[in-house]
Short mmCIF file of C-alpha atoms in Angstrom, two decimals:
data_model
loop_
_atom_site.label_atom_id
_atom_site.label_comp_id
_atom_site.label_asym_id
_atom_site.label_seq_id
_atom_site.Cartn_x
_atom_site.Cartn_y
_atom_site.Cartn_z
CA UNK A 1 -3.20 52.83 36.86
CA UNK A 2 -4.01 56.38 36.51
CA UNK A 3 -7.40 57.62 36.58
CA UNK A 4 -6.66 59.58 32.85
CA UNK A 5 -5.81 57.02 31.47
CA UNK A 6 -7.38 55.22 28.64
CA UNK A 7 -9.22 51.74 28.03
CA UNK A 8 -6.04 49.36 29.23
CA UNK A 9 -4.70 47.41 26.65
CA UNK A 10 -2.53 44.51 28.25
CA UNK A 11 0.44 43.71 26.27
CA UNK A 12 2.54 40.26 26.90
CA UNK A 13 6.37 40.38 26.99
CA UNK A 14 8.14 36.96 26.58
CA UNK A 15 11.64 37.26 26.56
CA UNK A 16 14.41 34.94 24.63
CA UNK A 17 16.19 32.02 26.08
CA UNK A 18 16.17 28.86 24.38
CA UNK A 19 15.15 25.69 26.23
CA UNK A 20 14.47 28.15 29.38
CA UNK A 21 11.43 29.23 27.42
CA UNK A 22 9.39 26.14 28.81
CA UNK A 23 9.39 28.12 32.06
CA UNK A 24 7.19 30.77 29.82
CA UNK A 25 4.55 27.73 29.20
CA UNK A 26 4.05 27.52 32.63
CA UNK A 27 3.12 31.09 33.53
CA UNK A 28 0.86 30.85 30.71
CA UNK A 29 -0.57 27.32 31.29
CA UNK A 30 -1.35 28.86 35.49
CA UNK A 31 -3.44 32.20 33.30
CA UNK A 32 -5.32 30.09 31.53
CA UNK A 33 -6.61 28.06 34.56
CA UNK A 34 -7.36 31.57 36.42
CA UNK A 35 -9.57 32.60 33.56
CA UNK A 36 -13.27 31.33 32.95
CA UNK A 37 -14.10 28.70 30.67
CA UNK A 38 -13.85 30.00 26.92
CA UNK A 39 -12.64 33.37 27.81
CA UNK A 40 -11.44 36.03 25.59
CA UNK A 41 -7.41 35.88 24.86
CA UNK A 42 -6.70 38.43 27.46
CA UNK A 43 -3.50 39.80 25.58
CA UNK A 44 -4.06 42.00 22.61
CA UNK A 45 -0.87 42.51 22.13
CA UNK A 46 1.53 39.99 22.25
CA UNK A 47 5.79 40.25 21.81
CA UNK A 48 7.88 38.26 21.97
CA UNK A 49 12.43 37.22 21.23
CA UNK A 50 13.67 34.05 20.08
CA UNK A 51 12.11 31.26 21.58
CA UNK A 52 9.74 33.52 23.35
CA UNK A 53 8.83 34.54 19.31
CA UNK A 54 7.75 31.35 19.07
CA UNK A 55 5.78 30.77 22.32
CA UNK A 56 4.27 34.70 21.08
CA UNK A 57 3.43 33.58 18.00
CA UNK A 58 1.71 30.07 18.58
CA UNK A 59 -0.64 32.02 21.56
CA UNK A 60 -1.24 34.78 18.24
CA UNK A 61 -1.77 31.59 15.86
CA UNK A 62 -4.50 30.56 18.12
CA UNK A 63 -5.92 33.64 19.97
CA UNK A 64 -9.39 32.58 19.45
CA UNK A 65 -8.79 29.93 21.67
CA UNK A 66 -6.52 30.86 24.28
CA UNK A 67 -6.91 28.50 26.68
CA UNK A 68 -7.08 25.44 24.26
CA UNK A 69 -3.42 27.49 22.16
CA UNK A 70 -1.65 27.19 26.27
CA UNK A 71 -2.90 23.97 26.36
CA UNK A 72 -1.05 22.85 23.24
CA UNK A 73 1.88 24.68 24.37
CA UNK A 74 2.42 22.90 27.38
CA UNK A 75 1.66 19.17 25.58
CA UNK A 76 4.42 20.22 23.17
CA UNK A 77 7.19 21.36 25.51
CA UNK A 78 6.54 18.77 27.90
CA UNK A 79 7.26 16.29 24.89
CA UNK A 80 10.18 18.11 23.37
CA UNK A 81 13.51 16.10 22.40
CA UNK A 82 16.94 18.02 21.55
CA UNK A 83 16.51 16.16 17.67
CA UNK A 84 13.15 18.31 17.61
CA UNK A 85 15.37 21.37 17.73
CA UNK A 86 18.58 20.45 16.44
CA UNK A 87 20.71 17.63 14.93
CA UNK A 88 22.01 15.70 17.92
CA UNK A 89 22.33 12.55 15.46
CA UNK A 90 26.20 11.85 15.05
CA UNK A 91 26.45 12.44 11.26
CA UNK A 92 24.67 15.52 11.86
CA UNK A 93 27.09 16.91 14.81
CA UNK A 94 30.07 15.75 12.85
CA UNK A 95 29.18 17.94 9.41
CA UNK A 96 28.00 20.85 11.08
CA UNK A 97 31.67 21.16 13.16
CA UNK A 98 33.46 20.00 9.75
CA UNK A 99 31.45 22.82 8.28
CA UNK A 100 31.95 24.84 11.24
CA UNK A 101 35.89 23.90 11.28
CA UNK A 102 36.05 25.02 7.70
CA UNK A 103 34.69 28.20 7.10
CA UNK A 104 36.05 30.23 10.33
CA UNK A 105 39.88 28.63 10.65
CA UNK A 106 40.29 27.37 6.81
CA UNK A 107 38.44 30.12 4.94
CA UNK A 108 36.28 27.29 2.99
CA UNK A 109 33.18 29.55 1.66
CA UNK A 110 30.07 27.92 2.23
CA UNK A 111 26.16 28.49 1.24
CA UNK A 112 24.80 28.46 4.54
CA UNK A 113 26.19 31.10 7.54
CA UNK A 114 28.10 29.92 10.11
CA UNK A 115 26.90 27.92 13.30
CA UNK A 116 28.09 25.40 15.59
CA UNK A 117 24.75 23.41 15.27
CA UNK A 118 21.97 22.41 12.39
CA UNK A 119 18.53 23.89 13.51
CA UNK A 120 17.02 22.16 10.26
CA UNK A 121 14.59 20.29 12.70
CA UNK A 122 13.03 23.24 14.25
CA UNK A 123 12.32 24.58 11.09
CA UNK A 124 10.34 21.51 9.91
CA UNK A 125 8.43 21.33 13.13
CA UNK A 126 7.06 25.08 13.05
CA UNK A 127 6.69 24.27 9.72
CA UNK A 128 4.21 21.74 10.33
CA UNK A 129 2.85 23.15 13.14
CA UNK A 130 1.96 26.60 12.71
CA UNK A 131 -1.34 28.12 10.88
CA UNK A 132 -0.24 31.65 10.33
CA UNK A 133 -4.10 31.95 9.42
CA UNK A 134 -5.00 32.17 12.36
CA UNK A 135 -3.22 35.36 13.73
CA UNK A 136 -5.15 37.00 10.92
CA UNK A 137 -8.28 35.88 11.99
CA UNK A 138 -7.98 37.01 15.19
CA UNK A 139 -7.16 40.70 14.45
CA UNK A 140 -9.70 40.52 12.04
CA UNK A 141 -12.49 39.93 14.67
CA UNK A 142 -10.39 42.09 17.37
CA UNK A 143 -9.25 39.51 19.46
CA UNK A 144 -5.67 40.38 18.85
CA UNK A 145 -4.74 43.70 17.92
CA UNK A 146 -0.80 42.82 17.07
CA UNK A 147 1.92 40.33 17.40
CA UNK A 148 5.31 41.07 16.40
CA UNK A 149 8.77 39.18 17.36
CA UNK A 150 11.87 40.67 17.23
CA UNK A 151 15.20 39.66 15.28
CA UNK A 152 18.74 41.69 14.87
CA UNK A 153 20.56 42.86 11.61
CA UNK A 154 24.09 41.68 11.53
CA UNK A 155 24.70 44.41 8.60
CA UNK A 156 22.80 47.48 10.36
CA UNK A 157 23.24 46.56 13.36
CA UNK A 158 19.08 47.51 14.61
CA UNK A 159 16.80 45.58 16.33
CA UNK A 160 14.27 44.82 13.85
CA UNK A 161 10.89 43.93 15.21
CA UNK A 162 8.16 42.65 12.78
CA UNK A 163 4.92 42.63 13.35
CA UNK A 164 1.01 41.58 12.38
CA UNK A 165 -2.46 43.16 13.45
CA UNK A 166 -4.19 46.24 12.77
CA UNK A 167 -3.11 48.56 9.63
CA UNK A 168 -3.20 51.75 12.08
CA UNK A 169 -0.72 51.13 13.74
CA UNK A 170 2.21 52.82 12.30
CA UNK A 171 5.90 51.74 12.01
CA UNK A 172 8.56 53.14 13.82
CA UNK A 173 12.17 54.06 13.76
CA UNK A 174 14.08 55.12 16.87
CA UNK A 175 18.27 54.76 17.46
CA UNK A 176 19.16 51.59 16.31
CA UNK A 177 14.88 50.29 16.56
CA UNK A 178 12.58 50.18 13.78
CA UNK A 179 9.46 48.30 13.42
CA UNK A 180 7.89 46.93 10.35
CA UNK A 181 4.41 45.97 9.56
CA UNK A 182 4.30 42.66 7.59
CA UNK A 183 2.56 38.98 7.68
CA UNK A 184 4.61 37.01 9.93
CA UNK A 185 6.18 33.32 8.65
CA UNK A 186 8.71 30.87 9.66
CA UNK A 187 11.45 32.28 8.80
CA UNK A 188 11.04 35.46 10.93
CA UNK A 189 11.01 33.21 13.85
CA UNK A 190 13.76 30.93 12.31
CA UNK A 191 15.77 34.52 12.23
CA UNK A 192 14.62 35.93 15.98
CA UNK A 193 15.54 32.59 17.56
CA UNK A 194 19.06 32.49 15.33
CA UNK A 195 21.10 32.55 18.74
CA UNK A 196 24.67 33.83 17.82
CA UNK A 197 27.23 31.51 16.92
CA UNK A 198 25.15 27.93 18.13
CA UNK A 199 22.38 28.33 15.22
CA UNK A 200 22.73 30.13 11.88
CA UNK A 201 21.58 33.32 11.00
CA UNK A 202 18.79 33.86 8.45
CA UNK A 203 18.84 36.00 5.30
CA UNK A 204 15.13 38.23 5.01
CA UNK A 205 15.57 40.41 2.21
CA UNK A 206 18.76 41.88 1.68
CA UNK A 207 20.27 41.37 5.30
CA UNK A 208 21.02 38.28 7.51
CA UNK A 209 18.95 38.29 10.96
CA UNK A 210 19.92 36.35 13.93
CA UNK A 211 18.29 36.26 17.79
CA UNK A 212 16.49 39.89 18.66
CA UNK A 213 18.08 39.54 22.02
CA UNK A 214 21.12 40.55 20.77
CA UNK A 215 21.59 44.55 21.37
CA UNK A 216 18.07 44.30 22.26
CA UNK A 217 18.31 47.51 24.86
CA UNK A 218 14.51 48.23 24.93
CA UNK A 219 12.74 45.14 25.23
CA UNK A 220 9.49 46.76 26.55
CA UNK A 221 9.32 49.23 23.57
CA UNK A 222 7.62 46.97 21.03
CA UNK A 223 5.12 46.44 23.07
CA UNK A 224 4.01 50.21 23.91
CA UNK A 225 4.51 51.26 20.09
CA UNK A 226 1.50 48.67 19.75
CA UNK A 227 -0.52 50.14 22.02
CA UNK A 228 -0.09 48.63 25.21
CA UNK A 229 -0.28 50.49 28.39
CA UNK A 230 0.06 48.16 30.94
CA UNK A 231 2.63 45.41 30.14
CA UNK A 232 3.24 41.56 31.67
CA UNK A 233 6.43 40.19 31.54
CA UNK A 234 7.21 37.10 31.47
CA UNK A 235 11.49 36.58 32.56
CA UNK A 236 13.68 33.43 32.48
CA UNK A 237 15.98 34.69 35.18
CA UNK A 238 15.87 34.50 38.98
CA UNK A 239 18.34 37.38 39.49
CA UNK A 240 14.96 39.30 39.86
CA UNK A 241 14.32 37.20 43.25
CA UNK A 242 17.85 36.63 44.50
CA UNK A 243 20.44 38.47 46.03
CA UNK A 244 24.40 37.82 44.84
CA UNK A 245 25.01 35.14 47.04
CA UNK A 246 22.03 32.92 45.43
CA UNK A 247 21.60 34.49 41.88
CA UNK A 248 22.40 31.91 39.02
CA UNK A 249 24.96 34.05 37.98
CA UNK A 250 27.16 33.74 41.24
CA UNK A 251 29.36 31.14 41.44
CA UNK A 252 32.00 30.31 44.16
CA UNK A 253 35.97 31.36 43.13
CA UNK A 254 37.89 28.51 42.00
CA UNK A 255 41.45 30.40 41.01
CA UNK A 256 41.02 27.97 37.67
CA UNK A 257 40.97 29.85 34.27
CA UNK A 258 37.15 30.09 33.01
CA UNK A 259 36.16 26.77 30.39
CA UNK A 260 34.48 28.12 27.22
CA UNK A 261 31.10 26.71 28.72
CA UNK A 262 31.56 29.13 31.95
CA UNK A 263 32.58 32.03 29.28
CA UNK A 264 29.48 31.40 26.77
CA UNK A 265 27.12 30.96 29.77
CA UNK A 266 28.00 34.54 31.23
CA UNK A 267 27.71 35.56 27.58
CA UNK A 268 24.55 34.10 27.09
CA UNK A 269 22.94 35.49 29.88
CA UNK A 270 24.35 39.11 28.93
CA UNK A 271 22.28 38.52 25.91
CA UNK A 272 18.96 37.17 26.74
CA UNK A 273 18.49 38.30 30.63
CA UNK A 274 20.31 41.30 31.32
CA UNK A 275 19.00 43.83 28.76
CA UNK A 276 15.17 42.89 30.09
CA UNK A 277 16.26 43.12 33.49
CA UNK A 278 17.79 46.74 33.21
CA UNK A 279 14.47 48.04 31.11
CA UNK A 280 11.71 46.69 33.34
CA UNK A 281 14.26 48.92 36.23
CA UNK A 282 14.08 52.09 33.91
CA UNK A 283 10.14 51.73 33.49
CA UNK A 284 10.12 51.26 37.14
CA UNK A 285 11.70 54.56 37.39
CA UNK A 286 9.52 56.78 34.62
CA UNK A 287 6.49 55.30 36.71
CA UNK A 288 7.91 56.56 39.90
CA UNK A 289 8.94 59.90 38.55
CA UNK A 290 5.21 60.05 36.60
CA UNK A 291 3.58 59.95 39.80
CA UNK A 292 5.57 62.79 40.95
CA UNK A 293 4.51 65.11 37.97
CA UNK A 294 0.71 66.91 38.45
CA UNK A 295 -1.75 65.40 36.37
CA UNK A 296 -2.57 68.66 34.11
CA UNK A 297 1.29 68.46 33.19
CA UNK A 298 1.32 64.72 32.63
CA UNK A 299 -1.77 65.04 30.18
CA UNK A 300 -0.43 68.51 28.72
CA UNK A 301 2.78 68.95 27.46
CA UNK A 302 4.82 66.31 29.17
CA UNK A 303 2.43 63.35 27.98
CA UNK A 304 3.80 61.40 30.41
CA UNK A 305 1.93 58.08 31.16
CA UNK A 306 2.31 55.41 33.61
CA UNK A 307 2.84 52.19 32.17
CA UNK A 308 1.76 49.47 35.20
CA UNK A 309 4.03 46.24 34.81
CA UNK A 310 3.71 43.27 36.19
CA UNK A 311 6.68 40.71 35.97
CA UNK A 312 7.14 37.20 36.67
CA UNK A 313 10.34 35.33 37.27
CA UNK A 314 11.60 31.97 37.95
CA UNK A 315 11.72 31.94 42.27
CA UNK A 316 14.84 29.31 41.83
CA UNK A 317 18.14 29.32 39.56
CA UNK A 318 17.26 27.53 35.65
CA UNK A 319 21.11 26.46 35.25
CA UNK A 320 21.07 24.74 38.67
CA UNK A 321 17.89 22.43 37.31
CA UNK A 322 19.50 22.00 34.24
CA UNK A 323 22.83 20.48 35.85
CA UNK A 324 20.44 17.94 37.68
CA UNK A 325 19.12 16.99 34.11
CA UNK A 326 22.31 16.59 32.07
CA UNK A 327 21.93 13.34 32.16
CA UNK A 328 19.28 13.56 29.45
CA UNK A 329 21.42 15.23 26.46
CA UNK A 330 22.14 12.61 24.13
CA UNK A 331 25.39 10.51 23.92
CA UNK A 332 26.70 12.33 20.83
CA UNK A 333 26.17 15.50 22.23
CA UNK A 334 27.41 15.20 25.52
CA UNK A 335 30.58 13.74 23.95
CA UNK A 336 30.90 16.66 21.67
CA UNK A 337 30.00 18.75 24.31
CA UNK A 338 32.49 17.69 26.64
CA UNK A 339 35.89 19.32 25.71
CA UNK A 340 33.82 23.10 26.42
CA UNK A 341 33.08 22.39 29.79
CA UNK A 342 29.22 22.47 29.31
CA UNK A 343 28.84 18.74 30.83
CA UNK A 344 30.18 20.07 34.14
CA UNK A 345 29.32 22.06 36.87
CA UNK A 346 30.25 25.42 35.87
CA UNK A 347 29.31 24.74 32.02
CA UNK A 348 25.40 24.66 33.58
CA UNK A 349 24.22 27.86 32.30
CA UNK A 350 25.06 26.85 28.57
CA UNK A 351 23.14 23.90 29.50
CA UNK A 352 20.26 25.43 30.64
CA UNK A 353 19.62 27.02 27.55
CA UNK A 354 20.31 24.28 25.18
CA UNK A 355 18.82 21.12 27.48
CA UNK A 356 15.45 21.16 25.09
CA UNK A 357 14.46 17.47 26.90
CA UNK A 358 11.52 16.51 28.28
CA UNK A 359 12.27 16.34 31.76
CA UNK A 360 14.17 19.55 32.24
CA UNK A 361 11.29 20.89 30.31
CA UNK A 362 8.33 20.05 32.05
CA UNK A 363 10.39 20.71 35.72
CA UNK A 364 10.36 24.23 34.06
CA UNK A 365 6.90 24.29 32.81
CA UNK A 366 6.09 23.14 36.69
CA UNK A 367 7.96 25.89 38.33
CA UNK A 368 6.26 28.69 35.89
CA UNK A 369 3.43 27.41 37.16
CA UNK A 370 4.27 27.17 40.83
CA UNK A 371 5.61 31.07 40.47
CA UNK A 372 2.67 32.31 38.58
CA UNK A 373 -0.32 30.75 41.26
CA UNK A 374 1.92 32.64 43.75
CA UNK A 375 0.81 35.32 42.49
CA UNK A 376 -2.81 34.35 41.93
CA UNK A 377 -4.37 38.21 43.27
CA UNK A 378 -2.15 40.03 41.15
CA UNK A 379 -2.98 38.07 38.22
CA UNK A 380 -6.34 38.61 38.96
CA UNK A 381 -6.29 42.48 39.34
CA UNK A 382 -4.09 42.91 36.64
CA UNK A 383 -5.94 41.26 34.03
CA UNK A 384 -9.49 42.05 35.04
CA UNK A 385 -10.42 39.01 36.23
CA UNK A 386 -12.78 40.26 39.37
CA UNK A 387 -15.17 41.78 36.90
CA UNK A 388 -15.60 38.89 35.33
CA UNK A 389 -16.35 36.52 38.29
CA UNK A 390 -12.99 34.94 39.60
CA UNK A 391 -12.24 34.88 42.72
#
């Protein structure tokens, strides 16, 4: 980091992705071992999109515990069933497609937005599992100084992210990015984790949200409007490791016309990978070009600061372990399921974000782990941790 700069505040980026968001638990579960017994949350400010809102906002929820909030991460994700998420149950699957069915090829008006499945469940288990207390706790006694998650506005088309901690910090609006100040509830991360299309969207105010990946072109930003100035990211892609030949996304030709699976995969992972992937690049960039700039001109009228980064990444392909697991999706759904391709080979990617099992889960939560210990002595200088004894 440069030698101007100030105190570092370390911000934590966890990025969208539905089931692939157990791979998050796993980078986090391999910090918490690295740090010493009791240790300060070492993230004061945390971000995070769709199901990485929810990972964000349970480490917030308990930031005066970090260690024992990673802990309960990983016994929940490691225990996760599809019915904890969504309706897999037959009746269930059948009136959300009749509903479905109805209101975009019938015009049949309904109360609740459109979505190919009933999220209901996850609802009730944040629900019950969340103390929003506790985020305010923790800012109160500085051991958080914000959390915010990020959602999209179908009507105004911004990326709205909402977030908690100390009143200084002002809001912000930027093309097609604002940021509000506000206490943080369910149904913010009911609306960030709203992916487009498979879950509905959720009405806040005046406007229906859905997932804050969507359009999301600055995932980094929230995080430096907070205050952060050196940033850890936390990705559910391996394109960051692999070159075309091995990236998830590659795939051999066929000459066969694309199923809907192979379509909404590549879709998908437009949504929740790529825009992350081509911001941590243009950071990259401003750091390189910083460093270029003499300091006097930096700290004068440039203000131009490095912001160090630090990202992990799965080392192997999440929609080739989730084809090994598809035996675990329930009958119902894997009848349902079928027709779209997302059973099969080239339907993994879909998979891989919907495949909220225990197995697939915890292989997930294992590799995070596997790919964050590889990088033990970066973990260590990046967060501190030689000053405080770990070696």
């Amino acid at each position: 980091m440069d030698a101007t700069s100030t105190v570092p505040v370390t911000g934590l980026i966890l990025s969208g992705g539905g089931a692939r968001a157990a791979y998050q638990v796993g980078v986090l579960s391999a910090i918490a071992e690295l740090l010493p017994a009791g240790a300060r949350n070492p993230f004061p400010v945390i971000v995070g999109t769709s199901a990485g809102a929810i990972n964000a906002t349970v480490l917030a929820c308990g930031a005066l515990q970090f260690q024992h909030a990673c802990q309960r991460l990983t016994e929940v994700w490691r225990d996760f069933h599809i019915h904890q998420v969504y309706r897999s149950d037959w009746s269930g699957i059948i009136r959300q497609a009749s509903r479905f069915v109805g209101q975009n090829f019938f015009g049949i008006r309904g109360r609740t937005p459109t979505a190919l499945l009933d999220n209901a469940p996850l609802r009730e288990l944040l629900t019950r599992e969340l103390d929003f207390s506790g985020i305010t706790a923790a800012v109160k006694t500085r051991h958080l100084r914000a959390v915010a998650i990020t959602a999209f506005g179908y009507d105004s088309g911004h990326s709205m992210t909402f977030y908690q901690g100390h009143g200084a910090i002002d809001p912000w609006l930027r093309h097609r990015r604002v940021g509000f100040p506000t206490r943080l509830n369910v149904e913010h991360l009911m609306a960030s984790s709203a992916i487009p299309l498979i879950f509905p969207a959720v009405k806040l105010g005046r406007e229906y949200l859905g997932d804050g990946s969507v359009r999301q072109a600055a995932p980094i930003s929230p995080a430096l409007h907070l205050g952060a100035n050196r940033v850890l990211i936390v990705g559910v892609s391996n394109n960051a490791h692999a070159d075309a030949s091995h990236s998830e996304d590659a795939s051999a030709a066929t000459g066969r016309a694309p199923t809907l699976a192979q379509i909404g995969g590549h879709l998908l992972n437009s949504t929740f990978i790529d825009s992350l992937e081509s911001d941590t690049e243009m950071l990259e960039r401003i750091n390189l070009m910083s460093q270029m700039i003499p300091p006097a001109e930096r700290q004068g009228r440039l203000r131009v600061k490095p912001v160090e980064t630090l990202v992990i990444a799965p080392s192997e392909p999440l929609a080739e372990i989730a084809a090994r697991f598809r035996h675990e999706l329930p009958r119902s759904l894997r009848l349902f399921l079928r027709g779209s391709g997302t059973t099969k080979k080239g339907g993994s990617a879909v998979l891989s974000y919907l495949l909220f099992e225990s197995g697939y889960c915890s292989e997930l939560i294992a590799l995070g782990r596997r790919d964050a210990l590889a990088k033990r002595d970066q973990l260590i200088q990046f967060l501190g941790l030689e000053l405080a004894g770990v070696h």
